[in-house]
XYZ file of C-alpha atoms in Angstrom:
638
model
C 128.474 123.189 159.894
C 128.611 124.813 156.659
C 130.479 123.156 153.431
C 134.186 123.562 153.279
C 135.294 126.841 152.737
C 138.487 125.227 150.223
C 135.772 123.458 148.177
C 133.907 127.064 147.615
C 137.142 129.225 147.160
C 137.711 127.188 144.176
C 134.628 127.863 142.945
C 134.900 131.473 143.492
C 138.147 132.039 141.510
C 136.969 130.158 138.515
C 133.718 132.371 138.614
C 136.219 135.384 138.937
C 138.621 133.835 136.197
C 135.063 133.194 134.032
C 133.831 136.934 134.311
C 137.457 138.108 132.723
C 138.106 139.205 136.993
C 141.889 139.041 138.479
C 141.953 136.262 141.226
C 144.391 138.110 142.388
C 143.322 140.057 145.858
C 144.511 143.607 145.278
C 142.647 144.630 149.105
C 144.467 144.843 151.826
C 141.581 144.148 154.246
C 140.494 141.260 156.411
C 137.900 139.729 158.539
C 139.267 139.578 161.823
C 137.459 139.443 164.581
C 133.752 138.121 164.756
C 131.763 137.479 167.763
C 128.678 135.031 167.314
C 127.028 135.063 170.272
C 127.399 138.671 172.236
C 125.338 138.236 175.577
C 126.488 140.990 177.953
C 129.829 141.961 176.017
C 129.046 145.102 173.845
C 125.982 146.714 173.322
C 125.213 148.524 169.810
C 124.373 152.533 169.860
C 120.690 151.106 169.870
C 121.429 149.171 172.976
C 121.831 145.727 171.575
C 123.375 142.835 172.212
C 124.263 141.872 168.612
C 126.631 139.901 166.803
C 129.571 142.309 165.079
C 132.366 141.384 162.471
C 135.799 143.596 162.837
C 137.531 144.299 159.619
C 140.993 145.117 159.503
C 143.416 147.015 156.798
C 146.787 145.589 156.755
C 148.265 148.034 154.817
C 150.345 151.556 154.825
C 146.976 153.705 153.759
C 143.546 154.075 154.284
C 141.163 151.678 151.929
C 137.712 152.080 151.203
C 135.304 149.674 151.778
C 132.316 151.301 150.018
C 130.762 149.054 147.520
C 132.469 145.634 148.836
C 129.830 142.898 150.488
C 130.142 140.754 153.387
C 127.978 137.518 153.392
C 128.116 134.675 155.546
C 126.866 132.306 152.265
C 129.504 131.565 150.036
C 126.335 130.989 147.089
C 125.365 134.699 147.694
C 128.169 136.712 147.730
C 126.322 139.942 147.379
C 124.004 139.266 150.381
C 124.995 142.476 152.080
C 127.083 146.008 150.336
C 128.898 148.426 152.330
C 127.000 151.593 151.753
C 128.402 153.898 149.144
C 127.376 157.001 150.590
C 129.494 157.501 153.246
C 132.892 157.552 153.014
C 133.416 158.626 156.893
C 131.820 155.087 158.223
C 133.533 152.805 155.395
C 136.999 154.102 155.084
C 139.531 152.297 157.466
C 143.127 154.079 158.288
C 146.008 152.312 157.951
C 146.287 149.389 160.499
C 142.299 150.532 161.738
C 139.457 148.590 162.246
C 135.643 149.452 161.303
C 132.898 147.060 162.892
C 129.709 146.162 161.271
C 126.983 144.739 163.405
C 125.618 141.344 162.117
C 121.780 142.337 163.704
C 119.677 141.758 160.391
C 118.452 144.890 161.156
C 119.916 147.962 158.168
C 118.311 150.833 159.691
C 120.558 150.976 162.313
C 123.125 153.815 163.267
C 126.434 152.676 161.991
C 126.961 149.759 159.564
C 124.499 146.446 160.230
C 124.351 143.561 158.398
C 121.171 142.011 156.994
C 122.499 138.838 158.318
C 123.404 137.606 161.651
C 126.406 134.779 163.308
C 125.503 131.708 164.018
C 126.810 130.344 167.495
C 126.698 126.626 166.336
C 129.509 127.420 163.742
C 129.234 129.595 160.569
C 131.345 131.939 158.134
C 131.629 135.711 156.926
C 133.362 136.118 153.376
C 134.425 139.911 151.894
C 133.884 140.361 147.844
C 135.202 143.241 145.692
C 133.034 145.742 144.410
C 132.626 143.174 141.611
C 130.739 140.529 143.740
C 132.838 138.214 142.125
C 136.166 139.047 143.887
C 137.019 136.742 146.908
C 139.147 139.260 149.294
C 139.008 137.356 152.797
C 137.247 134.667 154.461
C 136.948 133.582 157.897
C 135.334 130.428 159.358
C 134.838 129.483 162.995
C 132.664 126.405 164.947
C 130.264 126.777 168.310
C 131.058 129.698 170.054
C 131.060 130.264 173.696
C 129.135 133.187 175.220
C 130.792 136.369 174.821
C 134.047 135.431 173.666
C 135.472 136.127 170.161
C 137.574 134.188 167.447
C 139.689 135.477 164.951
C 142.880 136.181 163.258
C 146.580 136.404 165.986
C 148.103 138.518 165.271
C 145.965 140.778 163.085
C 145.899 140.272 159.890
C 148.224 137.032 161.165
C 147.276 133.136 160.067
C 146.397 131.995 163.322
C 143.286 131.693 164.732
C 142.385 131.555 168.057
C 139.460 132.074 170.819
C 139.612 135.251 172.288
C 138.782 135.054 176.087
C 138.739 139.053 175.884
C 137.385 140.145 173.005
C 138.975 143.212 171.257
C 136.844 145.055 168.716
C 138.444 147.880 167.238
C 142.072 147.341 168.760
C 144.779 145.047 168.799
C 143.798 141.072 168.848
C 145.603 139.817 172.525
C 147.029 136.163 172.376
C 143.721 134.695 172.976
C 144.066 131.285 173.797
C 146.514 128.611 172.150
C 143.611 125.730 171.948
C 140.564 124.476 172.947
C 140.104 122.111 176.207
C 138.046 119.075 175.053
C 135.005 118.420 178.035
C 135.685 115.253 180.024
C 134.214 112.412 179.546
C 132.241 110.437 182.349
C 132.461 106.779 182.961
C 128.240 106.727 183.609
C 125.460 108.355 181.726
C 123.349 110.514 183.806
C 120.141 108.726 184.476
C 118.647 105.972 186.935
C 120.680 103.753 188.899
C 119.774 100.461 191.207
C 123.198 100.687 193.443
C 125.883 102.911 194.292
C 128.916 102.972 191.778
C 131.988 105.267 191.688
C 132.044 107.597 188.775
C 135.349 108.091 186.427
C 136.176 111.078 184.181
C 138.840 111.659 181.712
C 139.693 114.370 179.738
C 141.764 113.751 176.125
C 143.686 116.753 176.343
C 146.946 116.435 178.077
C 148.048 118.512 180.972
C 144.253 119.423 181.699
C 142.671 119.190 185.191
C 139.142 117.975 185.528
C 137.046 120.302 188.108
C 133.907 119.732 189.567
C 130.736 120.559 191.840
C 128.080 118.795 193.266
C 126.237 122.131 194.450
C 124.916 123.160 191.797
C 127.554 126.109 190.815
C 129.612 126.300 188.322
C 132.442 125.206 188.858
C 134.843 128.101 187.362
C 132.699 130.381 189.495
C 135.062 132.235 191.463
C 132.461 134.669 193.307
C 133.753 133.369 196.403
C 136.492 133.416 198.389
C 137.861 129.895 196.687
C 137.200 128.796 193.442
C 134.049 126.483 193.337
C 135.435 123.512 192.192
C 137.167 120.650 193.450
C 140.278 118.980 191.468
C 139.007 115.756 190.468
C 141.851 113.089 191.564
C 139.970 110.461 192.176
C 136.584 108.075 190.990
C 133.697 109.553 192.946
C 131.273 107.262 195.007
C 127.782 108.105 193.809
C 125.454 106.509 196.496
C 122.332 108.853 196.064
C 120.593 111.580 194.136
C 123.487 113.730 192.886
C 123.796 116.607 190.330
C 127.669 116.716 189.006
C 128.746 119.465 187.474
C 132.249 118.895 185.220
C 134.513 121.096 183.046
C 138.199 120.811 182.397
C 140.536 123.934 182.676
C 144.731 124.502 181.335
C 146.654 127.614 181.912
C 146.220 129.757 178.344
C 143.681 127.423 176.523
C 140.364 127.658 176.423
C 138.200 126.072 179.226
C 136.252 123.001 178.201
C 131.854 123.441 178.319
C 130.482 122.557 181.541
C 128.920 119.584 182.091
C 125.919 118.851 184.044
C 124.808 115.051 184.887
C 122.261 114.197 187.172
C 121.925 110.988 188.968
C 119.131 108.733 191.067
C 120.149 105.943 192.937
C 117.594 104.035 194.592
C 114.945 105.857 192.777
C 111.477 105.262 194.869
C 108.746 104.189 192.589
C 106.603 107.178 192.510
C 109.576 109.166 191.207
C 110.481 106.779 188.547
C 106.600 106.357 187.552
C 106.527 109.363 185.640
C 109.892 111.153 183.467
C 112.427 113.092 185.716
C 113.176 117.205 184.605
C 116.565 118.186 186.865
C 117.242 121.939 186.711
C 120.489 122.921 188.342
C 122.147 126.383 188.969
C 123.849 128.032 191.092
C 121.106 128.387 194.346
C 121.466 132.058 195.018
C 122.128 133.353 191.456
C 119.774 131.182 189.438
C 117.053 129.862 191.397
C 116.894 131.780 195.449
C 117.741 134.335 197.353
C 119.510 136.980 196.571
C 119.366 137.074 192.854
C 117.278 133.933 191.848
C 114.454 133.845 189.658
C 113.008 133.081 192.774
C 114.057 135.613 195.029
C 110.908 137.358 195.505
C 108.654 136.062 198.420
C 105.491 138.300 198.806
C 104.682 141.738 197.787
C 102.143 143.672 195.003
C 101.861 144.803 191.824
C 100.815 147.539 190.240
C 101.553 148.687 186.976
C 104.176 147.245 186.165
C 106.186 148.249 189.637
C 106.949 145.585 191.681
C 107.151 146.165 195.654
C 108.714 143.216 197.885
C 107.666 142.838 201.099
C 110.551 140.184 201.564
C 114.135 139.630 201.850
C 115.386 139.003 197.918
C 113.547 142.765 196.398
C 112.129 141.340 192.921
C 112.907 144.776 191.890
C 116.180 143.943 192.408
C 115.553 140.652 190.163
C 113.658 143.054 187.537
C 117.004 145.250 187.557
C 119.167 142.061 186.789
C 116.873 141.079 184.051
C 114.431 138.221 184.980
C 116.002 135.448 183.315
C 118.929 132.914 184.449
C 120.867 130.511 182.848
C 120.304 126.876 183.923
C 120.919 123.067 183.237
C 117.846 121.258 181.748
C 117.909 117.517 182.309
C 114.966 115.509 181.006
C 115.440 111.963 182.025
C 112.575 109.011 181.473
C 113.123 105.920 183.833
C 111.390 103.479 181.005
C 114.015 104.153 178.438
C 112.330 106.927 176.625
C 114.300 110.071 175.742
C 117.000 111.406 177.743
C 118.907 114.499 177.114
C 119.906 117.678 178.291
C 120.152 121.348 177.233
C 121.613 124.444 178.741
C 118.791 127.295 178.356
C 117.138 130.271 180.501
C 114.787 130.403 183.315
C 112.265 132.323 184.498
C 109.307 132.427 187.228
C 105.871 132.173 185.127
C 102.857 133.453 186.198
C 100.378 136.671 185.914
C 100.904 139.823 188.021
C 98.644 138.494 189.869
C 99.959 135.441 190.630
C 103.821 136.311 191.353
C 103.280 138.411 194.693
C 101.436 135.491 195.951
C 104.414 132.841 195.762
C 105.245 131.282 198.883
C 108.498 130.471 200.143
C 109.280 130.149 204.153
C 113.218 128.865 205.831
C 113.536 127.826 201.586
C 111.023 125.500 201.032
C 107.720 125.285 199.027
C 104.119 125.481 200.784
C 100.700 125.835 199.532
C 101.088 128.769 197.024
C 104.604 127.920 196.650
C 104.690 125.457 194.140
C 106.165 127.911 191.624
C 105.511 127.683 188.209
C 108.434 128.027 185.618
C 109.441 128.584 182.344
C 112.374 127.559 179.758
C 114.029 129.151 177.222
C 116.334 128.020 174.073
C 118.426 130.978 173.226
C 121.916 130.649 171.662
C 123.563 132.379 174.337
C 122.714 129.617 176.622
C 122.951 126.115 173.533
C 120.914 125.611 171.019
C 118.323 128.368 169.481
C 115.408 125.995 169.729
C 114.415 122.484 171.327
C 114.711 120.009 168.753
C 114.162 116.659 171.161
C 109.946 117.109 171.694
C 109.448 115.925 175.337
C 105.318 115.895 173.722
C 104.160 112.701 172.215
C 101.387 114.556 171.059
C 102.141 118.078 169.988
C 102.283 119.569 166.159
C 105.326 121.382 166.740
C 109.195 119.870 165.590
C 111.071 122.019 167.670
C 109.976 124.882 170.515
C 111.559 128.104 171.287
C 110.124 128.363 175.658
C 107.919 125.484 177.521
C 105.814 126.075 180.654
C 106.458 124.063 183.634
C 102.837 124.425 184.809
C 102.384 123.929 189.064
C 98.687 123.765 188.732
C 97.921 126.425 191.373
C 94.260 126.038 191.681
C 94.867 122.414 190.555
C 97.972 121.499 192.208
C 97.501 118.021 193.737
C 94.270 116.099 192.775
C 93.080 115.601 190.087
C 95.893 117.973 188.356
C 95.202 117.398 185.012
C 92.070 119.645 184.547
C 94.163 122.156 182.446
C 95.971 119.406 180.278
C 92.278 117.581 179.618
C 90.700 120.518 178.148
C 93.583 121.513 176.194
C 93.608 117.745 174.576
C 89.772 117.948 174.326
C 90.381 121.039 172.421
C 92.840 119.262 170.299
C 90.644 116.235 169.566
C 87.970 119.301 168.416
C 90.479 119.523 165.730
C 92.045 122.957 166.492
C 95.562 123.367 167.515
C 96.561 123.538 170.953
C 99.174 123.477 173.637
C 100.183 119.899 173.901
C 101.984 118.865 177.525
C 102.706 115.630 179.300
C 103.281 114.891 182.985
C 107.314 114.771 184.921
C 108.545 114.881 188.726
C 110.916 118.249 189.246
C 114.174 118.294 191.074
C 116.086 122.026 191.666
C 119.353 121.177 192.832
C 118.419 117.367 193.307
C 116.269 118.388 195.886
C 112.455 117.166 194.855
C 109.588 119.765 194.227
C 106.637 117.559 193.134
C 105.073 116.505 190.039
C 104.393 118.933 187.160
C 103.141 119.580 183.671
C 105.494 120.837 181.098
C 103.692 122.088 178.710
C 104.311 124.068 175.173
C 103.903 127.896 175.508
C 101.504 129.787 173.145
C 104.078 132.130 171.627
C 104.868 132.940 168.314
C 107.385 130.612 167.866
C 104.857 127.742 168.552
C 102.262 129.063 165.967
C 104.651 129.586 163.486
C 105.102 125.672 164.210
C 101.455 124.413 164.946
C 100.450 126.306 161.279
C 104.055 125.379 159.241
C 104.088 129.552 159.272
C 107.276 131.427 158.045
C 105.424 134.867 158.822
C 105.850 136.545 161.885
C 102.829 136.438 164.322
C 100.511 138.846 166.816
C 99.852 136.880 169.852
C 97.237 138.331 172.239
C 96.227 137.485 175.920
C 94.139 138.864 178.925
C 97.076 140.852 179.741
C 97.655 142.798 176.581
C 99.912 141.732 173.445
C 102.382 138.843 174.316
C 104.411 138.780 170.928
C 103.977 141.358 167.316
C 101.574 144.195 167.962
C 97.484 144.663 168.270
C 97.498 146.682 165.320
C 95.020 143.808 163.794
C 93.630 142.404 166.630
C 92.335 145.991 167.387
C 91.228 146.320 163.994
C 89.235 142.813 164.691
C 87.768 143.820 167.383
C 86.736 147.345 165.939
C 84.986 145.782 163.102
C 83.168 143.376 165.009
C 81.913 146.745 167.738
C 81.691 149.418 165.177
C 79.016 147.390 162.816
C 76.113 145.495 163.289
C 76.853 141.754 162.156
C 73.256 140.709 161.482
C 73.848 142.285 158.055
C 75.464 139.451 156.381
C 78.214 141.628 154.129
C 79.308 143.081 157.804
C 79.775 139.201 158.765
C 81.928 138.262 155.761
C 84.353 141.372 156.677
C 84.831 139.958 159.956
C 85.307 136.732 159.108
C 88.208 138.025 156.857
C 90.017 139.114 160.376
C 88.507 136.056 162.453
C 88.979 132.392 162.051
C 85.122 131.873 163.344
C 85.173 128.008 163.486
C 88.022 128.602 165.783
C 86.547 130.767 167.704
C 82.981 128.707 168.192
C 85.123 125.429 169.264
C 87.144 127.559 171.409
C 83.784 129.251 173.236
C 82.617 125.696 173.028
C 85.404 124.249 175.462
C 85.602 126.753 177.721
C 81.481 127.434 178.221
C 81.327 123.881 178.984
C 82.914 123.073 181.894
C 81.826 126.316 183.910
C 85.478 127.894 184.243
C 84.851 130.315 187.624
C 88.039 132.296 186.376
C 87.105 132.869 182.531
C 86.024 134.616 180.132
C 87.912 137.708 181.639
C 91.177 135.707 182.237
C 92.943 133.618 181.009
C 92.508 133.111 177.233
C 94.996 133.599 174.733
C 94.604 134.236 170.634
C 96.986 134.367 167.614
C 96.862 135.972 164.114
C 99.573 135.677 161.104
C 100.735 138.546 159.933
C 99.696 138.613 156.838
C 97.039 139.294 154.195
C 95.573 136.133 154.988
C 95.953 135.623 158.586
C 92.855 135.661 160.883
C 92.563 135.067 164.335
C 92.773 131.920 166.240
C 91.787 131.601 169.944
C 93.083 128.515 172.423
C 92.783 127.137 175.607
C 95.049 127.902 178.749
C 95.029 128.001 181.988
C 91.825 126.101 182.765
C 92.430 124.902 186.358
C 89.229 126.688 187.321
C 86.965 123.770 185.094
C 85.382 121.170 186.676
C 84.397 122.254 189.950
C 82.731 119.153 191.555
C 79.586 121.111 192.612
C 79.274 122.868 189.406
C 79.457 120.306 186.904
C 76.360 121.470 185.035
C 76.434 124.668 185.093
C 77.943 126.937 182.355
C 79.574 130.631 181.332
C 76.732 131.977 179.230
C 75.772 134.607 181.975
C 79.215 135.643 182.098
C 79.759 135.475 178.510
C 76.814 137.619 178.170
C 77.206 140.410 180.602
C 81.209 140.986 180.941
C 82.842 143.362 179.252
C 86.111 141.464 178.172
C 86.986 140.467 174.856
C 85.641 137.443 174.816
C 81.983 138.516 175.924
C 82.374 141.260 173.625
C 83.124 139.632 170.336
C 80.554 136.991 170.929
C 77.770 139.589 171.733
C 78.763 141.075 168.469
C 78.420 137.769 166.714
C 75.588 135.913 167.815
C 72.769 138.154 166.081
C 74.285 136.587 162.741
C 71.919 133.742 161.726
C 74.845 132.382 160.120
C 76.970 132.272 163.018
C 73.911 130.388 165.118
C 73.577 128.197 162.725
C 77.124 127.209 163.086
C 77.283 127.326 166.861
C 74.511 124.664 166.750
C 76.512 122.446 163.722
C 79.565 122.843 165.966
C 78.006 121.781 169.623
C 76.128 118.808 167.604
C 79.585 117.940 165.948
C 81.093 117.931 169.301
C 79.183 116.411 171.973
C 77.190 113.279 169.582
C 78.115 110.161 167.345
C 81.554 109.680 169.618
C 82.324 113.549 169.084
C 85.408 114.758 170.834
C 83.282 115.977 173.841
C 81.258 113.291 173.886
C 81.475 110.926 177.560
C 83.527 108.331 175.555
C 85.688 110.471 174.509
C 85.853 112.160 178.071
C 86.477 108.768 179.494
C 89.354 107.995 177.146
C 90.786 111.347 177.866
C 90.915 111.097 181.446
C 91.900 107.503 182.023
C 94.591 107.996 179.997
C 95.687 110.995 182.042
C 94.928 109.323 185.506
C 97.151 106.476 184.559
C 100.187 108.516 184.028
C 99.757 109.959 186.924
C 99.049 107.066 189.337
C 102.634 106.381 190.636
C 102.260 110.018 192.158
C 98.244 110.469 192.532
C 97.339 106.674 193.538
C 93.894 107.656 194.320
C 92.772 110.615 191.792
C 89.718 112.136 192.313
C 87.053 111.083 189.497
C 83.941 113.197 190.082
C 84.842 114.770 186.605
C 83.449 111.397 184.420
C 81.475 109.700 187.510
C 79.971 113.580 189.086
């Protein structure tokens, strides 16, 4: 939370009182109304979902707010002006309201903000044309999903939560308080025996309500309300998922709380950390409007056509993302905690028609791969707890729950090897680890979460504050191809034996990166690369040049195939890859570097060399042993 708002008032009048300025506020104007975290309330005339502040005149006649500044930093009070060129957008009627969308985006129609709200508690503040005038402040603490909080009546003291927000009219009641969550008598997590569960909940007169479904338990899509009135302790005897929230007539309902338990655990479950998701089963995860609901169809160009009950067009038309409960649970003690965030399916256009799901269970190609997202209309912006021992990053915007697909039961951990080989090449990569999934409490089999090359997590992996172009097989993933295009162009459009020809490109091309990367995928013959699966990243900046990494490389390691290699396909496709290396390898200097780079790697305990190898994959095989007693280890003995 910010500092105190008191503490910085004071400040602000005996700035005012020090620049010969009244303290005095002569405006009758106030923030109030502010939503922080607009999800599906009210779109913008651009179509966005952003945050918006509601100022109100209190008074007889119409003030002008031309020249005044909103900021939500009490130490830069002139962090945004009302535009003075327009009296028709800034001049509020007496008792009217003007809105100004907190977006961070200016050019928009209507009054933005360069600043936006933030859900986890913040504060807006309204100077004088003076910038040294203190007319109104307004501070508020975490936010709930498309509800509001301001001033009751308008203009009034009070503040309140506004169940129904109200921009531009009259603020309603809103509600008289905030329900605290209850409070459970057991920590979600692993249990030897049965035990009966207590919750409380410190606010008087509130009722405790709760599900073990998976649904929320305010959801009232049915004919009766979800939830069950909690009257009693509740005998936990097996795997469980409890969802808990406490409600009172005309305060605001508590969070919902999601708490997953094992009881009896079997040993190849508690071998390896536990992720729980839990949702509702027909709006976040199955049929008819999971992430899931689609079970078979094509793709082509972007069109979708199901040839199954649960249309993924109309998933696409919903928006392909649900809300969820992420539990991350480790049996030995490790980190436990859990976040509310988004869901999707992840996978390639190729991929997603060929899902499998038959009477609701998974089979062969159904072992669904997933993906997580931290937005603040679900919790917290960003991850902050790293489930990766081993990653660069602090905190992570989305994270891959990886199947395996072509490497779904034995030896699994062909995709997660490279990318650590990779790592131990010293380039930056995708770091992952190893945990058993449960939907529902229901188990799905043993996975690899993983961290998702985005722009988020190069911005982390490189300590970046500049926003980044990420590239893949499939076109651009995040920023544009303006310079990956013009990368590309230089390296087709000139002959790179001529040395000055090779500097230029090296100005758009991290090479080393680009050898070591070449280097671990060439290697291990991967049947489904260089035209797939690859993904590269550039800053944008003046300095930023273009990094390549490993993904997706359940097609290495083939066991009759072990030494064989990609050079023919390297040298006869017509992908990006095979393209930009053609291009390259007439440069003596780039040869020469090639050959430094493969000696670096593979001799003198290199990070390809077998010891290293070894190291790698023992490691790997012994996290997985609870759940793959008997992995296949033609990889370092083939």
């Amino acid at each position: 939370m910010p500092r105190s708002i008191v503490a910085r008032l004071v400040c602000a009048v005996l700035l005012a009182m020090s620049a010969g300025a009244s303290p005095a506020v002569a405006k009758p104007v106030v923030i109030n109304e502010v939503m922080a975290l607009n999800h599906t309330f009210a779109k913008d005339l651009h179509g966005e979902f952003d945050d918006w502040i509601e100022i109100y005149n209190t008074g007889p006649d119409p003030v002008d707010l031309a020249g005044m500044y909103l900021t939500d930093d009490l130490d830069d009070p002139t962090k945004w002006q009302f535009p003075t060129d327009n009296r028709n957008q800034t001049t509020i009627g007496p008792k009217g309201y003007t809105i100004v969308w907190a977006d961070e985006d200016e050019t928009g129609i209507m009054l933005h903000a360069n600043f936006r709200l933030d859900g986890d508690g913040d504060e807006v503040h309204l100077f004088d044309i003076d910038g040294v005038t203190l007319i109104d402040s307004l501070e508020f603490g975490q936010q709930t999903s498309d509800m509001s909080y301001g001033r009751y009546p308008d203009g009034g003291d009070a503040q309140r939560t506004f169940g129904v927000p109200t921009p531009g009219q009259p603020n309603n009641e809103g509600y008289v308080g905030d329900v605290e969550p209850p409070r459970f008598s057991h920590e979600r997590g692993f249990y030897d025996s049965a035990f009966d569960l207590t919750m409380v909940c410190p606010t008087d007169g509130a009722e405790i309500i709760y599900t073990t479904s998976g649904k929320a338990p305010d959801d009232e899509s049915g004919r009766f309300r979800a939830g069950l009135s909690y009257t009693e302790p509740l005998r936990i005897s097996g795997t469980t998922v409890l969802r808990a929230m406490a409600i009172k007539p005309g305060w605001k309902p508590s969070a919902i709380l999601t708490h997953t338990y094992f009881v009896n655990a079997s040993e190849s479950i508690r071998s390896l950390p536990v992720i729980s998701l839990v949702g509702d089963k027909g709006q976040t995860f199955y049929e008819p409007d999971g992430v899931m609901a689609i079970v078979g169809g094509t793709y082509d160009g972007g069109v979708w056509t199901s040839t199954g009950a649960g249309s993924y067009n109309n998933v696409l038309k919903r928006g392909l993302e649900r809300p969820v409960s992420w539990e991350w649970m480790d049996p030995e003690g490790g980190k436990i905690f859990q976040v509310d965030c988004g869901l999707r399916v992840h996978g390639s256009g190729w991929m997603r028609p060929r899902y499998v799901r038959q009477n609701g269970r998974w089979s062969g190609n159904g072992k669904f791969s997933l993906r997580l997202y931290f937005r603040k209309e679900y919790g917290p912006r960003r991850l902050t707890v790293p489930p990766f021992d081993e990653s660069d990053a602090e905190q992570f915007q989305s994270i891959v729950l990886r199947g395996g697909h072509n490497d779904r039961t034995n030896p699994f951990i062909k995709d997660e090897l490279l990318r650590r080989l990779h790592k131990d090449m010293g380039q930056r990569a995708s770091m992952g680890t190893f945990a058993n999934l449960f939907i529902n409490g229901e188990y799905k089999g043993y996975f690899n979460p993983t961290e998702h090359i985005k722009e988020e997590a190069c911005q982390e992996w490189f300590d970046s504050d500049e926003p980044w172009d990420v590239m893949t097989m499939n076109g651009i993933r995040d920023g544009n191809q303006e310079s990956w295009n013009a990368m590309i162009d230089t390296a087709r459009s000139n002959s790179l034996a001529v040395n000055a020809n090779y500097q230029e490109l090296l100005k758009r091309l991290d090479v080393v990166s680009f050898i070591d990367y070449l280097i671990i995928r060439l290697w291990p013959n991967d049947w489904d690369w260089p035209q797939n699966n690859w993904a590269a990243a550039a800053e944008r900046s003046a300095t930023g040049r273009w990094k390549f990494f490993a993904w997706d490389a359940e097609g290495t390691f083939v066991s009759s195939q072990l030494h064989a290699d990609r050079f023919g396909e390297l040298n006869s496709q017509g992908n990006a890859n095979a393209q930009l290396y053609r291009a390259l390898k007439v440069n003596r200097d780039f040869r020469q570097l090639f050959a430094d780079r493969l000696y670096k790697h593979f001799y003198n305990g290199g990070a390809l060399s077998a010891g290293n190898i070894g190291r790698r994959f023992n490691d790997l095989r012994d996290v997985l042993r609870g759940v793959i007693p008997n992995m296949n280890t033609y990889i370092v003995n083939g």
